C-alpha positions as a LaTeX table, in Angstrom:
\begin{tabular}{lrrr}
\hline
Residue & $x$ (\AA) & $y$ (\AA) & $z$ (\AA) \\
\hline
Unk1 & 223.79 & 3.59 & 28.66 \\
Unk2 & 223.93 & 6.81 & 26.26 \\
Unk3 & 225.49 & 6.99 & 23.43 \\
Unk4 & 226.62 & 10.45 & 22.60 \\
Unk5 & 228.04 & 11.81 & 19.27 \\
Unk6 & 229.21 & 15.64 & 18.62 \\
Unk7 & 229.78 & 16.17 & 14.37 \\
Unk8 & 231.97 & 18.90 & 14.33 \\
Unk9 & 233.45 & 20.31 & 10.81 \\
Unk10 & 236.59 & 18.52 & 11.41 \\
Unk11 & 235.77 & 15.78 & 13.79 \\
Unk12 & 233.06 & 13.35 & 15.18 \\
Unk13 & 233.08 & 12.49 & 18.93 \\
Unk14 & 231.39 & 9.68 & 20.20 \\
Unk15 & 231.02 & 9.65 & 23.77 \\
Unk16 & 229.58 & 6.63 & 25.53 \\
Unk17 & 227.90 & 7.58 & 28.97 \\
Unk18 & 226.81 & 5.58 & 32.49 \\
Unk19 & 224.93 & 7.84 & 33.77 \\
Unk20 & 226.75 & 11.31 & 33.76 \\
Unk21 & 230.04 & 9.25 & 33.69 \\
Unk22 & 231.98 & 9.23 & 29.86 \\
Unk23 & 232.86 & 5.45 & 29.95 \\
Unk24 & 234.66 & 5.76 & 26.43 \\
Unk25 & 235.16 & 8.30 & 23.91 \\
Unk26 & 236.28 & 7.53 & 20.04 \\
Unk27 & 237.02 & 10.91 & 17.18 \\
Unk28 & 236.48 & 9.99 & 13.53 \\
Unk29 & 237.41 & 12.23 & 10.98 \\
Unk30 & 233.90 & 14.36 & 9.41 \\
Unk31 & 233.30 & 12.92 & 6.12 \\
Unk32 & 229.43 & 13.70 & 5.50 \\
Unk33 & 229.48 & 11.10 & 2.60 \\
Unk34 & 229.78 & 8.51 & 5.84 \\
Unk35 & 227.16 & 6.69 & 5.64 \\
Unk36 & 225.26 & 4.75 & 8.85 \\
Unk37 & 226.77 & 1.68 & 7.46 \\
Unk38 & 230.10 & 2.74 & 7.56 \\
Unk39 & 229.58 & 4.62 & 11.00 \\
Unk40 & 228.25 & 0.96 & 12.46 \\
Unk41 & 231.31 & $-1.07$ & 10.77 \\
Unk42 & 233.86 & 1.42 & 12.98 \\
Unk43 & 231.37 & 2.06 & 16.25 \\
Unk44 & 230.43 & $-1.81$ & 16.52 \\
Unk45 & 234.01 & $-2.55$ & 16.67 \\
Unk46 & 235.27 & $-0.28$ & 19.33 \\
Unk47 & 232.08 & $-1.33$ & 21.48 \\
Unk48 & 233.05 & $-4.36$ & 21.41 \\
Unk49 & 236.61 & $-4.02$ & 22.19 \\
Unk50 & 235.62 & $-1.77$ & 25.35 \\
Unk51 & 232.87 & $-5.05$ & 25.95 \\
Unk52 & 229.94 & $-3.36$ & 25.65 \\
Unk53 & 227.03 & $-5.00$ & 23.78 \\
Unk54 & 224.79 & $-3.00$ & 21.85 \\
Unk55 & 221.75 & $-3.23$ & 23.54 \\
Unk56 & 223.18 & $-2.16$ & 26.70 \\
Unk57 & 222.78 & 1.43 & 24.75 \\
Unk58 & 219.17 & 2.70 & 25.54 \\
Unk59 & 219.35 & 5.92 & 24.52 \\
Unk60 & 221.60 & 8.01 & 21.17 \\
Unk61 & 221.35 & 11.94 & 21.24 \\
Unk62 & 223.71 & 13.45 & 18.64 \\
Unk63 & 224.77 & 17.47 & 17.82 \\
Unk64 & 225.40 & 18.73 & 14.48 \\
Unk65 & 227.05 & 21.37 & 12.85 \\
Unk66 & 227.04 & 20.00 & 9.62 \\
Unk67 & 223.55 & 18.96 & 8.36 \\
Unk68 & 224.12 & 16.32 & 5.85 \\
Unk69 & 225.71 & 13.91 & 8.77 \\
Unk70 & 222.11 & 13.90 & 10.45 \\
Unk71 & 220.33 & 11.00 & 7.66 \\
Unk72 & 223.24 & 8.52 & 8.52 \\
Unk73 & 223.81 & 9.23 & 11.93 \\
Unk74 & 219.70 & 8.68 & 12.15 \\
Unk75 & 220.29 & 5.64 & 10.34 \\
Unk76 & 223.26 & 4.44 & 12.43 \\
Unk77 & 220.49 & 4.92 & 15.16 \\
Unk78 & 217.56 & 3.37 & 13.86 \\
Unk79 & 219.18 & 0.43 & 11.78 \\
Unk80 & 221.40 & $-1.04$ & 14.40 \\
Unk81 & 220.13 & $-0.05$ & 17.63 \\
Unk82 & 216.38 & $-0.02$ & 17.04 \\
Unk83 & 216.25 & 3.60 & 18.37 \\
Unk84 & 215.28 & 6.79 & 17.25 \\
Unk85 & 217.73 & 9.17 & 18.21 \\
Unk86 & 217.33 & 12.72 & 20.27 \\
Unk87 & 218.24 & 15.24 & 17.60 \\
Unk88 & 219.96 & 18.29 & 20.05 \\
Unk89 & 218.05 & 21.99 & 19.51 \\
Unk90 & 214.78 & 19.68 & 18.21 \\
Unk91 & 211.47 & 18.87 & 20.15 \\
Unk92 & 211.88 & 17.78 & 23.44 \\
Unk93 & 215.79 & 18.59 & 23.39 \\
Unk94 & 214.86 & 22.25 & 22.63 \\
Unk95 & 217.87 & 24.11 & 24.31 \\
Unk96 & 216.79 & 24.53 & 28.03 \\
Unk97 & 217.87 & 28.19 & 28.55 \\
Unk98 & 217.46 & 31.84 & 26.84 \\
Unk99 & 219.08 & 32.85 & 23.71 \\
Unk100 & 219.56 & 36.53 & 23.99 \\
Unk101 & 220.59 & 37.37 & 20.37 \\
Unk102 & 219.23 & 38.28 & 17.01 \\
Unk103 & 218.74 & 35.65 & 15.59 \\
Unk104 & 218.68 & 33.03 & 18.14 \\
Unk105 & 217.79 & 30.05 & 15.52 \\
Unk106 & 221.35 & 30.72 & 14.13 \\
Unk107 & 223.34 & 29.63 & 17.45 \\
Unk108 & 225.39 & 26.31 & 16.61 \\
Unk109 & 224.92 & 23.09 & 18.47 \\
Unk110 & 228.48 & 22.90 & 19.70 \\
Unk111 & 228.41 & 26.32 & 21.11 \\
Unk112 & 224.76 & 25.57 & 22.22 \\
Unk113 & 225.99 & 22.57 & 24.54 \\
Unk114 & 229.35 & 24.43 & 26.08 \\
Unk115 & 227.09 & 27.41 & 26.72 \\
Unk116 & 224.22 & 24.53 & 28.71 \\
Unk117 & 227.33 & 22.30 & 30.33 \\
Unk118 & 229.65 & 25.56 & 31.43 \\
Unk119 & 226.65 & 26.90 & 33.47 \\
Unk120 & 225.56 & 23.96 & 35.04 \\
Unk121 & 228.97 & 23.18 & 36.28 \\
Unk122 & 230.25 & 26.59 & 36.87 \\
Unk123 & 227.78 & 28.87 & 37.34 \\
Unk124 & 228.17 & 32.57 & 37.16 \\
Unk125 & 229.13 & 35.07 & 34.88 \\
Unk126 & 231.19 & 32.83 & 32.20 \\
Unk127 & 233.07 & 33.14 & 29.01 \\
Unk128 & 233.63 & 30.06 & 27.52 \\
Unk129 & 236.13 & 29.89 & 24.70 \\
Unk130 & 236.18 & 26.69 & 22.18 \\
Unk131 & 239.37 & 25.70 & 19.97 \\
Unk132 & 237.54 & 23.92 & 16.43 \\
Unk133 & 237.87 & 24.80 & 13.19 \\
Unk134 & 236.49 & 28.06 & 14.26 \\
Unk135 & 237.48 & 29.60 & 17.67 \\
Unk136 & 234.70 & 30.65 & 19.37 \\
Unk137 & 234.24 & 32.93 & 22.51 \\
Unk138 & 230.63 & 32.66 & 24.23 \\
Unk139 & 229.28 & 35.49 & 26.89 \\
Unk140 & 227.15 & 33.92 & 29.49 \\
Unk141 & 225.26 & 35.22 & 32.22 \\
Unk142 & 224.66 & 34.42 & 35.58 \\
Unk143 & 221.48 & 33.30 & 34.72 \\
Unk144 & 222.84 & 30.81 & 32.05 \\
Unk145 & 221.32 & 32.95 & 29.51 \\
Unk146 & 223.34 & 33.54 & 26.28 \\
Unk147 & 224.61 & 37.06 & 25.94 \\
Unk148 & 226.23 & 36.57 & 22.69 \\
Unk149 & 229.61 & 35.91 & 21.13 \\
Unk150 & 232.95 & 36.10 & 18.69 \\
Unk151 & 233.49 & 33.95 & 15.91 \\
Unk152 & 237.01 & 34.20 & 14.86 \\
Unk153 & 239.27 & 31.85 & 12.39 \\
Unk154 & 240.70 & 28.77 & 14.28 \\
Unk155 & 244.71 & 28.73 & 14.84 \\
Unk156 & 244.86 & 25.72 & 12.61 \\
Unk157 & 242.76 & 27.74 & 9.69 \\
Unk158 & 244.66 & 30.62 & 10.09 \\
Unk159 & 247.76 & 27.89 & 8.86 \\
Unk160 & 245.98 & 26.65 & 6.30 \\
Unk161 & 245.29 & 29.91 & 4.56 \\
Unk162 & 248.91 & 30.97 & 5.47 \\
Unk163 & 250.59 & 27.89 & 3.79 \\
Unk164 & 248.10 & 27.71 & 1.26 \\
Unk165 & 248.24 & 31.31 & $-0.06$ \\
Unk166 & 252.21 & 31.32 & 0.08 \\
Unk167 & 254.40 & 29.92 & $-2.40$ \\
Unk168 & 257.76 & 28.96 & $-0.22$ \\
Unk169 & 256.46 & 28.71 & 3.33 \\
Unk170 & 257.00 & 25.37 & 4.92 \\
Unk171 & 253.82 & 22.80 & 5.98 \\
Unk172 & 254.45 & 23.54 & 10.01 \\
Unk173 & 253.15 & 21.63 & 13.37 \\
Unk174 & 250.77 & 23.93 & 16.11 \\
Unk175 & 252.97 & 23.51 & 19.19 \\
Unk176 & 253.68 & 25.61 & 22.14 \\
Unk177 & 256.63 & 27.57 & 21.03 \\
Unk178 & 259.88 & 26.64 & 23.77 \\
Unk179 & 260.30 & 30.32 & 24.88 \\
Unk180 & 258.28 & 33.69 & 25.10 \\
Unk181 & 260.35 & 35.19 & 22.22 \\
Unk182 & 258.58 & 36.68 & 19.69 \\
Unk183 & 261.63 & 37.15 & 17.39 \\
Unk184 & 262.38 & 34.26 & 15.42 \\
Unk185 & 265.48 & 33.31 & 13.74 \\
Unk186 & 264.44 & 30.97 & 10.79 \\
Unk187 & 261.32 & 30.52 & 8.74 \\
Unk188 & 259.29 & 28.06 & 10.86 \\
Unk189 & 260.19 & 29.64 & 14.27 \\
Unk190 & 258.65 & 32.80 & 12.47 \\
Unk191 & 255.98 & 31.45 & 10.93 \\
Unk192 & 255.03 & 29.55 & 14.80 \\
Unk193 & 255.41 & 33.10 & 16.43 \\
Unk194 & 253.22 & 34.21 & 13.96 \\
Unk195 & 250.62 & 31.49 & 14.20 \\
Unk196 & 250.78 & 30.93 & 17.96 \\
Unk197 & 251.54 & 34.11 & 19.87 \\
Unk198 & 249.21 & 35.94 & 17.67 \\
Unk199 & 246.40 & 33.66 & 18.63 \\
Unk200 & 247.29 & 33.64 & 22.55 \\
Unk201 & 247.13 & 38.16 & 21.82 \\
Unk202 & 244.20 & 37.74 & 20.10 \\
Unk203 & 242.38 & 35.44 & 23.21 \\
Unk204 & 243.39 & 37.88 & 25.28 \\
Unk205 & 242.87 & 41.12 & 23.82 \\
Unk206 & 239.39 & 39.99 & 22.94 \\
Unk207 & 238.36 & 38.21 & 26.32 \\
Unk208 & 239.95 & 41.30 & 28.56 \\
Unk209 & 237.10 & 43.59 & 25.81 \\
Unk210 & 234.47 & 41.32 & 27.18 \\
Unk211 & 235.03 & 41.09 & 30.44 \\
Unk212 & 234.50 & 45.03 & 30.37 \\
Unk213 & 231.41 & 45.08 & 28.15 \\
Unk214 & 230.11 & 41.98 & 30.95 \\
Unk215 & 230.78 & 44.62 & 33.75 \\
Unk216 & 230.89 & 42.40 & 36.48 \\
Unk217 & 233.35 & 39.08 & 37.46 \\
Unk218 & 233.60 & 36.64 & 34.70 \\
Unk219 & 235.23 & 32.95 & 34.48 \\
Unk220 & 236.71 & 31.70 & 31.72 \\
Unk221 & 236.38 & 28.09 & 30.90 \\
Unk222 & 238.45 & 26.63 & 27.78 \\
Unk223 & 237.65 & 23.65 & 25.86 \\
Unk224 & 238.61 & 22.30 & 22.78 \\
Unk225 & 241.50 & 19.57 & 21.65 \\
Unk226 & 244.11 & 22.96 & 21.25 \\
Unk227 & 243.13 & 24.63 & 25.09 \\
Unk228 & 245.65 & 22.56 & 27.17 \\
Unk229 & 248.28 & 23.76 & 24.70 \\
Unk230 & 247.38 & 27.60 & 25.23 \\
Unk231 & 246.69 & 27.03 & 28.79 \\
Unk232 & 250.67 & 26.13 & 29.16 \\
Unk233 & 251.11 & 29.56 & 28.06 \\
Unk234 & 248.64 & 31.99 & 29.62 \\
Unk235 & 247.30 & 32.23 & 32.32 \\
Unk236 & 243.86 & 33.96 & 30.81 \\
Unk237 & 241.99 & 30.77 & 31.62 \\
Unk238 & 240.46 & 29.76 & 34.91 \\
Unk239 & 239.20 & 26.12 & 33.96 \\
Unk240 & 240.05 & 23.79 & 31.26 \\
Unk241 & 237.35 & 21.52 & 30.48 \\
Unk242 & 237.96 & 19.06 & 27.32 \\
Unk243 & 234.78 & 17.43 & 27.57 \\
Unk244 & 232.21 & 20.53 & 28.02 \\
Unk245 & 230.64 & 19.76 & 24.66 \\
Unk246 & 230.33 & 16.10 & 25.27 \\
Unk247 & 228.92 & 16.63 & 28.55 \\
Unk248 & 226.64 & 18.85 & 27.44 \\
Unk249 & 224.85 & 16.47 & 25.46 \\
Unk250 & 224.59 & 14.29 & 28.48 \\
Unk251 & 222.76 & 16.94 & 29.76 \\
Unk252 & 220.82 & 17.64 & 26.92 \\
Unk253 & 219.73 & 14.01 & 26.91 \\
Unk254 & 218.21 & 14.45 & 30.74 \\
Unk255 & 216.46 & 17.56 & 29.81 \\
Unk256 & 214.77 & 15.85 & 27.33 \\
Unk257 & 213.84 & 12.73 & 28.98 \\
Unk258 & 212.10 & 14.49 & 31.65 \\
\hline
\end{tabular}
């Protein structure tokens, strides 16, 4: 088996894999103080709730985007499952595909596997768009080259800052809003208009720009724990995929073992 891990800012996902098929998934909060102790305490556990023994695991690959989570997740690795892990974007799990940017070395791991699993599965022109801390729109061709992309503040950052830099407005919960009015009558229905139409305008606006500047038919695949909830509201999506990133590190991990 494979055992998969994506270290996001806000979350870690460990994925655990038969083959290409996800047999379990656990989310951790990030904390890069973790350390592989701790990780094997919490992972040991769930493995063997699910009744998997640890050396049925033959194989760890992990993405990062935050760099001081690599030392203990290596340890986690090394320590309790005697194996050194595959390190995505390094060596032999180089990224299997063109980076057609400026500065290619700068492209994230996260956006690195949706950009590798969405063409595999989907082929095409594609624009993938992730919900993380960051939202994050990716132009790929049909090639599965990377075109480039959008970086823009993430609908639960945008809260944050909006909470956070106000004195009286009210701690509120991302949901779909229950209509399509955009004129609220009290503070939080205001402050969700605000926070949640203005991201669904902001998806679109930017993905109808890039399907233009593409020039030619483009899918868009949506990922991310918040893309259900926007896909009950627009129809700007053609497939939802929750475990793209995941996947892609299953992936990854065949690339590199060839």
């Amino acid at each position: 088996m494979l055992l998969a891990a994506d270290v996001g800012n806000t979350n870690v996902v460990f994925a655990l894999f038969d083959g290409r098929e996800i047999k379990a998934r656990w989310r951790i909060a990030t904390d890069p103080r973790r350390t592989g102790d701790e990780y094997a305490v919490w992972l040991l556990q769930l493995l063997q709730i699910e009744g998997v023994k640890r050396e049925e695991i033959t194989r760890i690959i992990f993405a990062s985007v935050v760099p001081r989570a690599n030392h203990n997740l290596t340890v986690l690795s090394e320590k309790y499952f005697g194996i050194t892990p595959i390190i995505a974007g390094q060596g032999r799990a180089a990224w299997p595909f063109e980076i057609d940017v400026d500065q290619p070395s700068s492209l994230g791991a996260d956006r690195a596997l949706n950009i590798l699993a969405a063409h595999e599965k989907y082929g095409g022109d594609l624009i993938v768009v992730d919900f993380g801390t960051a939202t994050k729109f990716e132009a790929i061709d049909f090639n599965g080259t990377y075109k480039g992309g959008i970086i823009a503040p993430g609908i639960n950052l945008s809260l944050d800052a909006l909470v956070g830099k106000t004195a009286k407005l009210p701690r509120i919960a991302i949901r779909a809003p229950d209509d399509t009015s955009v004129i609220g009558r009290n503070t939080e229905d205001q402050m969700l208009i605000g926070i949640f139409w203005a991201h669904v305008a902001m998806m679109e606006g930017l993905i109808a720009r890039m399907k233009a500047e593409i020039g030619r038919p483009a899918k868009v695949v949506a990922t991310g724990g918040l893309a259900i909830l926007f896909d009950q509201k627009t129809d700007i999506f053609d497939y939802v995929d929750a475990d793209l990133t995941i996947r892609g590190l299953a992936l990854l991990a065949e690339h590199a073992s060839r």
